[in-house]
Short mmCIF file of C-alpha atoms in Angstrom, two decimals:
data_model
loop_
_atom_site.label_atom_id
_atom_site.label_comp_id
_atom_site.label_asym_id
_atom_site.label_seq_id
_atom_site.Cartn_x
_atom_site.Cartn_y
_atom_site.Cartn_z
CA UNK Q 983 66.50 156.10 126.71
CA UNK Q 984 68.47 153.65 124.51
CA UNK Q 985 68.55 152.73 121.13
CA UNK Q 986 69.14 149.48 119.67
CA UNK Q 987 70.59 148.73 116.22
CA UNK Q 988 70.85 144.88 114.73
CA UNK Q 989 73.39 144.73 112.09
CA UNK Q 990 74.55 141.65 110.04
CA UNK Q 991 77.68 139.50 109.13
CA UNK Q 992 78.65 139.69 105.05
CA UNK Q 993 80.44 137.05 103.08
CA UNK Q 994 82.60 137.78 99.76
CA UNK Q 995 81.25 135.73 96.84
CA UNK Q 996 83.42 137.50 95.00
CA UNK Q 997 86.82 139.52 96.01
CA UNK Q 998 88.99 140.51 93.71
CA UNK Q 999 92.69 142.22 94.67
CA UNK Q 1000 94.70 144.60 92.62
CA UNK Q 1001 98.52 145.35 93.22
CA UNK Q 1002 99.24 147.22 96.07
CA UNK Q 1003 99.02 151.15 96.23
CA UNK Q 1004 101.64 153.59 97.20
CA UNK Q 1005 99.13 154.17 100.43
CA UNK Q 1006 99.50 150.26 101.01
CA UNK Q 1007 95.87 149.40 100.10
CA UNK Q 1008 94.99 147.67 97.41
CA UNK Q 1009 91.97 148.52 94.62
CA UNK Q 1010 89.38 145.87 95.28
CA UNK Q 1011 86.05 144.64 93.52
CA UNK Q 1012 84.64 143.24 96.20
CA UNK Q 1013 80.76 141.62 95.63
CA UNK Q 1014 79.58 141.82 99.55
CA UNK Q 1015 76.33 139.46 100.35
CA UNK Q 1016 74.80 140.19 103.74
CA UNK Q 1017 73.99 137.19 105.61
CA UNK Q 1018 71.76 136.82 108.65
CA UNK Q 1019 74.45 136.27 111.72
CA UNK Q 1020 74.08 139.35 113.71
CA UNK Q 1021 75.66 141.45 116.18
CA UNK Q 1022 73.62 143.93 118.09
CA UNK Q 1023 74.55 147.39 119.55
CA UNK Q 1024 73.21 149.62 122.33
CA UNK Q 1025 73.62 153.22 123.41
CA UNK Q 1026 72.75 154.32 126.00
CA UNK Q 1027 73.45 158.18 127.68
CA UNK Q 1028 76.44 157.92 130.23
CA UNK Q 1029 78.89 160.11 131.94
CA UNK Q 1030 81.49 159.13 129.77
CA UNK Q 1031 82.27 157.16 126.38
CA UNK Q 1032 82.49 152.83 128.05
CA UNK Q 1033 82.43 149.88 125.58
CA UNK Q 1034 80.70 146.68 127.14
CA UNK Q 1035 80.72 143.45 125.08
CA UNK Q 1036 79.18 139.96 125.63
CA UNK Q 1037 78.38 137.04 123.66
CA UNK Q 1038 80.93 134.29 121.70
CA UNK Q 1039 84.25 135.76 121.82
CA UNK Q 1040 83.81 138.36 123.69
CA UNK Q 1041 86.92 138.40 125.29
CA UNK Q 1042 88.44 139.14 122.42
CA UNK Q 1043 86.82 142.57 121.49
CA UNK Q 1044 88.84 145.64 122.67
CA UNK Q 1045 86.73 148.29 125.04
CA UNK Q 1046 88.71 150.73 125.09
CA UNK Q 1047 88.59 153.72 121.80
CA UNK Q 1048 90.33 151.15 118.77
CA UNK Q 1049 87.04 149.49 119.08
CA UNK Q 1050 85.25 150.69 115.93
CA UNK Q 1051 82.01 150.90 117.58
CA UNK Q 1052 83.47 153.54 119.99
CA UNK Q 1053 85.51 155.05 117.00
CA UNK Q 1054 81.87 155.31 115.19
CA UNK Q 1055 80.81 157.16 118.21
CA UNK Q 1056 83.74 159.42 118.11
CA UNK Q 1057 83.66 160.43 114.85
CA UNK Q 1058 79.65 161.37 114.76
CA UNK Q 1059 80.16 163.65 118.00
CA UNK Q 1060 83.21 165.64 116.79
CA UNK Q 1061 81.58 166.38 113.15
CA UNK Q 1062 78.13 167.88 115.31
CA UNK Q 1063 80.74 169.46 118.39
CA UNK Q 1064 79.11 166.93 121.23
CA UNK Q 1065 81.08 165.09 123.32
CA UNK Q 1066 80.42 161.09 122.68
CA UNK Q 1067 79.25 160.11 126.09
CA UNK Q 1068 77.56 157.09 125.63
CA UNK Q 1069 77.77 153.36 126.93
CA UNK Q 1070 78.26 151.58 123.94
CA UNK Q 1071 76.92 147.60 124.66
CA UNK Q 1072 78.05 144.82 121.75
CA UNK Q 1073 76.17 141.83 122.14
CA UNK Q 1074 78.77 139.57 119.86
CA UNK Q 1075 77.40 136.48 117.38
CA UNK Q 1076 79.22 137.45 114.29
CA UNK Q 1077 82.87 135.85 114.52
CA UNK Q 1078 85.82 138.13 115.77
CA UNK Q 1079 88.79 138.43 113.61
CA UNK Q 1080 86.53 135.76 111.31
CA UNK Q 1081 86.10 137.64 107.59
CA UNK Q 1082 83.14 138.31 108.24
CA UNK Q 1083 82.99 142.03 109.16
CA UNK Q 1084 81.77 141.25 112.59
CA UNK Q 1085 84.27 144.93 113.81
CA UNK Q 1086 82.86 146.88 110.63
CA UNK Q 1087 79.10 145.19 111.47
CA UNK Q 1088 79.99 147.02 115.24
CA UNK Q 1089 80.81 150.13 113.76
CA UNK Q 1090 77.62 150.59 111.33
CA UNK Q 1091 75.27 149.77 114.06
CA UNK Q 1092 77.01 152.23 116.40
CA UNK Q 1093 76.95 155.03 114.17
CA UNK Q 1094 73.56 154.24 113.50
CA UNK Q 1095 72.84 153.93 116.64
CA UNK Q 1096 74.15 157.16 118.45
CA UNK Q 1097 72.72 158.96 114.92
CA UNK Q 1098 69.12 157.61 116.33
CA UNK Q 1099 70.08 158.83 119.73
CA UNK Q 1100 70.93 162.72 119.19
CA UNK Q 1101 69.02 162.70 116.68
CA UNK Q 1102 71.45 164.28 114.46
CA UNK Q 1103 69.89 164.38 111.30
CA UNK Q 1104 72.96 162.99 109.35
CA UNK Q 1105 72.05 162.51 105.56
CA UNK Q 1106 72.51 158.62 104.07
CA UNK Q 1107 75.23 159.96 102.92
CA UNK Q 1108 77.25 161.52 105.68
CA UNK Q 1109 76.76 158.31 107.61
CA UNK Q 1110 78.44 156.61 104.36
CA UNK Q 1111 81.01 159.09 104.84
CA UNK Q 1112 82.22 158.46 108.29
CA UNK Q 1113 81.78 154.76 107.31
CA UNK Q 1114 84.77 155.06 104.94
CA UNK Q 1115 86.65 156.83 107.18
CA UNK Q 1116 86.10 154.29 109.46
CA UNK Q 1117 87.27 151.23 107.62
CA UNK Q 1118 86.73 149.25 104.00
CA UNK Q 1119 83.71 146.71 104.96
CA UNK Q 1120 81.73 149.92 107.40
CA UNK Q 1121 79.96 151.48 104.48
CA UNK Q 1122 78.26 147.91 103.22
CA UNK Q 1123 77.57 147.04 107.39
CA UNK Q 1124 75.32 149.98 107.05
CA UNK Q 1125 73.81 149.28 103.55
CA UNK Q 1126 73.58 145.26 103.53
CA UNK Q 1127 71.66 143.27 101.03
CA UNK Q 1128 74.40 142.89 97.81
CA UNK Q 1129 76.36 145.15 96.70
CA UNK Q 1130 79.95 145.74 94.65
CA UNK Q 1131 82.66 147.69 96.36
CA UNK Q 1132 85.43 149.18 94.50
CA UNK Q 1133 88.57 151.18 95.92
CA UNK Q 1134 89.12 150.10 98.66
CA UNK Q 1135 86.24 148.51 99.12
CA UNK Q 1136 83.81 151.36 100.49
CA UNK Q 1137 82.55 152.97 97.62
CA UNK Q 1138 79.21 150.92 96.88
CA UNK Q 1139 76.95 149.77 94.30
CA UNK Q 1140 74.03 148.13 95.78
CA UNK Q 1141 73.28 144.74 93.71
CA UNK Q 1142 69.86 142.77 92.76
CA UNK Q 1143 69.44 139.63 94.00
CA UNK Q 1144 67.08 137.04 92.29
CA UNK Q 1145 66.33 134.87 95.50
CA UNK Q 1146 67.80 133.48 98.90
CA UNK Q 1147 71.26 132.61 98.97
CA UNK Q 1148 72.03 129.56 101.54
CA UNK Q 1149 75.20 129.06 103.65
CA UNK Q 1150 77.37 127.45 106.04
CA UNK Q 1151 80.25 128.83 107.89
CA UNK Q 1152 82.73 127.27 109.63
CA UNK Q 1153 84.51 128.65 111.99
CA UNK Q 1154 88.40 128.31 112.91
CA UNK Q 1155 90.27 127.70 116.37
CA UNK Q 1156 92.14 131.00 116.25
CA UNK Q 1157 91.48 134.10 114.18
CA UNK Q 1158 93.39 135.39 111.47
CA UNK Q 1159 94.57 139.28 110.88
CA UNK Q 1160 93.92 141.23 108.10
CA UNK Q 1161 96.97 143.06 107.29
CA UNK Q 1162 99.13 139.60 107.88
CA UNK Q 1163 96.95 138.24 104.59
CA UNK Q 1164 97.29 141.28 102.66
CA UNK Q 1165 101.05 140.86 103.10
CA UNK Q 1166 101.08 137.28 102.39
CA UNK Q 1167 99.42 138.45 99.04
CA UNK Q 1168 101.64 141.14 98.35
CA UNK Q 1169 104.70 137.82 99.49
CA UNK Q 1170 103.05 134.75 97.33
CA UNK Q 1171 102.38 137.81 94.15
CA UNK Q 1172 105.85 139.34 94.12
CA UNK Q 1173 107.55 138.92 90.51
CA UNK Q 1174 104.31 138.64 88.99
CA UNK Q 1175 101.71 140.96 87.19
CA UNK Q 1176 98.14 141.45 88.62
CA UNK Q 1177 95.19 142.63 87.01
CA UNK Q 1178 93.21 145.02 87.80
CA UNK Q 1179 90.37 143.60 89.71
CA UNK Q 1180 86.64 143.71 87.98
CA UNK Q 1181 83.51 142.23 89.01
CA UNK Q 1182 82.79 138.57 87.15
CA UNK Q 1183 79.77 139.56 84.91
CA UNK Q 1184 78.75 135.96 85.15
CA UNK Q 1185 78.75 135.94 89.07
CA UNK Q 1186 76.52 139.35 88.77
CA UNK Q 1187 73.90 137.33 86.55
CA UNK Q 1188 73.98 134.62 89.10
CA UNK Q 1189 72.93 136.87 91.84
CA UNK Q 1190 70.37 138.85 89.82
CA UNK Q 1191 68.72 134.96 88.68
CA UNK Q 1192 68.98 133.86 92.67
CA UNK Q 1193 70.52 130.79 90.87
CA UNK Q 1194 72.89 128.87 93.45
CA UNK Q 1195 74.57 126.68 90.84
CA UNK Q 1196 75.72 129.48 88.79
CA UNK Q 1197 77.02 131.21 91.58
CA UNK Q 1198 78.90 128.31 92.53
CA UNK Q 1199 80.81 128.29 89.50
CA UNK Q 1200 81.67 131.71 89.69
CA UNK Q 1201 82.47 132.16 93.40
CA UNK Q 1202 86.13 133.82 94.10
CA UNK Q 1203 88.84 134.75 96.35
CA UNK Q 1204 92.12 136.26 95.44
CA UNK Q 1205 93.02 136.50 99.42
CA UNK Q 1206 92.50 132.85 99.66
CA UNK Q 1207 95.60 131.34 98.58
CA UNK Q 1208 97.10 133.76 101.29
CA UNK Q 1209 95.43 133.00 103.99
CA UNK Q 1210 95.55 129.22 103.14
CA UNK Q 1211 99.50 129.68 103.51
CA UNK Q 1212 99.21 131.57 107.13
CA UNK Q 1213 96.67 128.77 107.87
CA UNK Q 1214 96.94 125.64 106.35
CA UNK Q 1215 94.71 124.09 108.36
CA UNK Q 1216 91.77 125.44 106.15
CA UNK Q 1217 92.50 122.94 103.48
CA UNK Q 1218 90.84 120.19 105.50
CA UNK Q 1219 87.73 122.16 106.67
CA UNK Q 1220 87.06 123.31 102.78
CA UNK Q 1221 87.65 119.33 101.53
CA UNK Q 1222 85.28 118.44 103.94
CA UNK Q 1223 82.68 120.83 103.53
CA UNK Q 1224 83.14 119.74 99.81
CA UNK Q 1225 82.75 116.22 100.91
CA UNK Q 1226 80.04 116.96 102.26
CA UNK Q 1227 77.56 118.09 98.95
CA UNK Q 1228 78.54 121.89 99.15
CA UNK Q 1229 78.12 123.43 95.73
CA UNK Q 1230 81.20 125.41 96.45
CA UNK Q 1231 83.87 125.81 99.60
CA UNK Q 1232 86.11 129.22 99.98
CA UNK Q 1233 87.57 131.38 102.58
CA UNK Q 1234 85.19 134.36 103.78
CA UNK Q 1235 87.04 137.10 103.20
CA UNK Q 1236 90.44 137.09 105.17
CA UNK Q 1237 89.81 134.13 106.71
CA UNK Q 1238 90.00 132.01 108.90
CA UNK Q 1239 86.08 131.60 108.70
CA UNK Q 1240 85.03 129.07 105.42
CA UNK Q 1241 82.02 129.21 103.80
CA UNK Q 1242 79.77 127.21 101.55
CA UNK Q 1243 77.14 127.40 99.81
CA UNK Q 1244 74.52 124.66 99.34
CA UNK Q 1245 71.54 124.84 97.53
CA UNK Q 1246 68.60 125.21 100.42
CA UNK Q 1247 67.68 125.31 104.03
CA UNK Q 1248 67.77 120.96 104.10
CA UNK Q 1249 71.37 120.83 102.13
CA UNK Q 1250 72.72 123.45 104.93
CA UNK Q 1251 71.99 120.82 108.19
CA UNK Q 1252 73.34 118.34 106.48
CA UNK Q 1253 76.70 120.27 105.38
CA UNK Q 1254 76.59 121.67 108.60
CA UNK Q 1255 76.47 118.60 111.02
CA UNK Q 1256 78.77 116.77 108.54
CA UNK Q 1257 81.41 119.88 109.71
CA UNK Q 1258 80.88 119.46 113.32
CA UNK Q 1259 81.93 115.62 113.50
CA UNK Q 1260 84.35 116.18 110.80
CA UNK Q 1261 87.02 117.54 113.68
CA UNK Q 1262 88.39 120.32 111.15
CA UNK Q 1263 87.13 122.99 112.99
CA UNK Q 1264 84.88 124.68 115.38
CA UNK Q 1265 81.76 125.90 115.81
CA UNK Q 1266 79.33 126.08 112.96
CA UNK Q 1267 76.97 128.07 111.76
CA UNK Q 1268 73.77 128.52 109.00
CA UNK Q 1269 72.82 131.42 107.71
CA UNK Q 1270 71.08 133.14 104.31
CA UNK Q 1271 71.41 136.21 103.04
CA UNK Q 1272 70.93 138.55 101.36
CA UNK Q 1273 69.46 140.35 104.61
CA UNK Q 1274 69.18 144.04 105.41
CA UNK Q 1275 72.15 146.51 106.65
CA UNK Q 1276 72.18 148.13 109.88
CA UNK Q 1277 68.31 148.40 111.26
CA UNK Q 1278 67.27 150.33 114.24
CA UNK Q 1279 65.06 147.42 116.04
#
């Protein structure tokens, strides 16, 4: 027997970053929009815990126990006193080390996943729980659709959405870490006050109207001026997808992945093949969202 969970990418239309904490995290309102780029994980009984991964960028996706799929495993078998032996199988589309949750996405769907598989009975909630052990984005992998995260990012209020969202993403050469653009933040705000981060009421509206314009004036991210000074490169994808009739152009998350939103399905070819000859970056992608969290298929 095996069980199969689907599990999508997110993008930040908004993300909003307080001043560091003494733990070295940083209080976030963070509006998450799930978007339909998925991964897809398998279990599957085995003698022992083994992490298999194929797809785009594979190659870059540790197998050994750091891998949060396998720490998702982990983590449900010690809380029930089972020993997580299980074949864990990623098969990768969501971007590695892109802003796009594509780890986080692995982790939901394998805690889902191996939840499905013994059969545990865990509560909505105790899966939330070992999601926020597990890492900041985890807990909105799981949920998907919109939703606002504050702290660090994991504690969730799940969001109405008026309509379909559309969206291109562009992806970079080389992927960018998260703790090197929190630090950048921490360099580029030193001397200076920041406030504490809140949710744009107007950005909210937008969502709950499903109006694209007004979520184009609203879109934000305070990481992005960080991770446009680790990677400067980004400048040129953004002005081109801006060239190219996007209603707006920012970094997804912690980078390096850019996104844009456009106002339909037509308007997202045409931004999208306009980024592929542009020579600014790599592959490219469409998606819409909001889409559902972590699904068993």
């Amino acid at each position: 027997m095996s069980v199969t969970v689907r599990v999508p990418a997110k993008v930040n239309v908004q993300l909003a970053v307080g001043a560091a904490r003494p733990d070295g995290f940083h209080d976030l309102a963070n509006v998450f929009l799930a978007v339909g780029l998925y991964d897809e994980v398998t279990v599957t009984p085995a003698a022992e815990l083994r992490v298999t991964c194929d797809g785009p960028d594979a190659g870059q996706v540790p197998l050994d126990r750091t891998n949060l799929a396998a720490r998702a495993a982990i983590a449900l078998a010690a809380r029930r006193g089972i020993e997580p032996d299980v074949h864990l199988h990623i098969a990768k589309d969501i971007p590695v080390a892109g802003g796009m949750a594509g780890g986080s996405a692995d982790g939901a769907g394998a805690l889902l996943a191996c939840d499905t598989l013994w059969g545990t009975g865990a509560s909505r909630d105790e899966l939330l729980e070992i999601c926020a052990e597990l890492g900041s984005d985890v807990p909105f992998s799981l949920v998907g659709g919109a939703a606002l995260g504050v702290g660090r990012g994991e504690r969730l209020t799940e969001l109405e959405v008026g309509g379909a969202f559309h969206w291109v993403f562009a992806m970079a050469g080389r992927g960018l870490s998260t703790p090197a653009v929190f630090r950048e933040f921490d360099r580029l705000a030193e001397g200076r006050e920041i406030p504490e981060p809140v949710a744009s009421p107007d950005l909210l509206a937008a969502l709950a109207k499903g109006d694209p314009d007004a979520l184009a004036a609203t879109v934000s991210n305070d990481l992005q001026p960080a991770a446009l000074s680790l990677f400067p490169e980004l400048a040129g994808t953004l002005a081109a997808g801006r060239g190219a009739g996007a209603l707006a152009a920012l970094v997804s998350g912690s980078g390096p992945t850019t996104a844009f939103l456009v106002r339909d399905a037509g308007a997202a070819e045409k931004v999208a093949e306009t980024l592929r000859v542009s020579g600014t970056c790599g592959t490219v992608r469409v998606a819409a969202g909001p889409v559902a969290g972590a699904t068993v298929l």
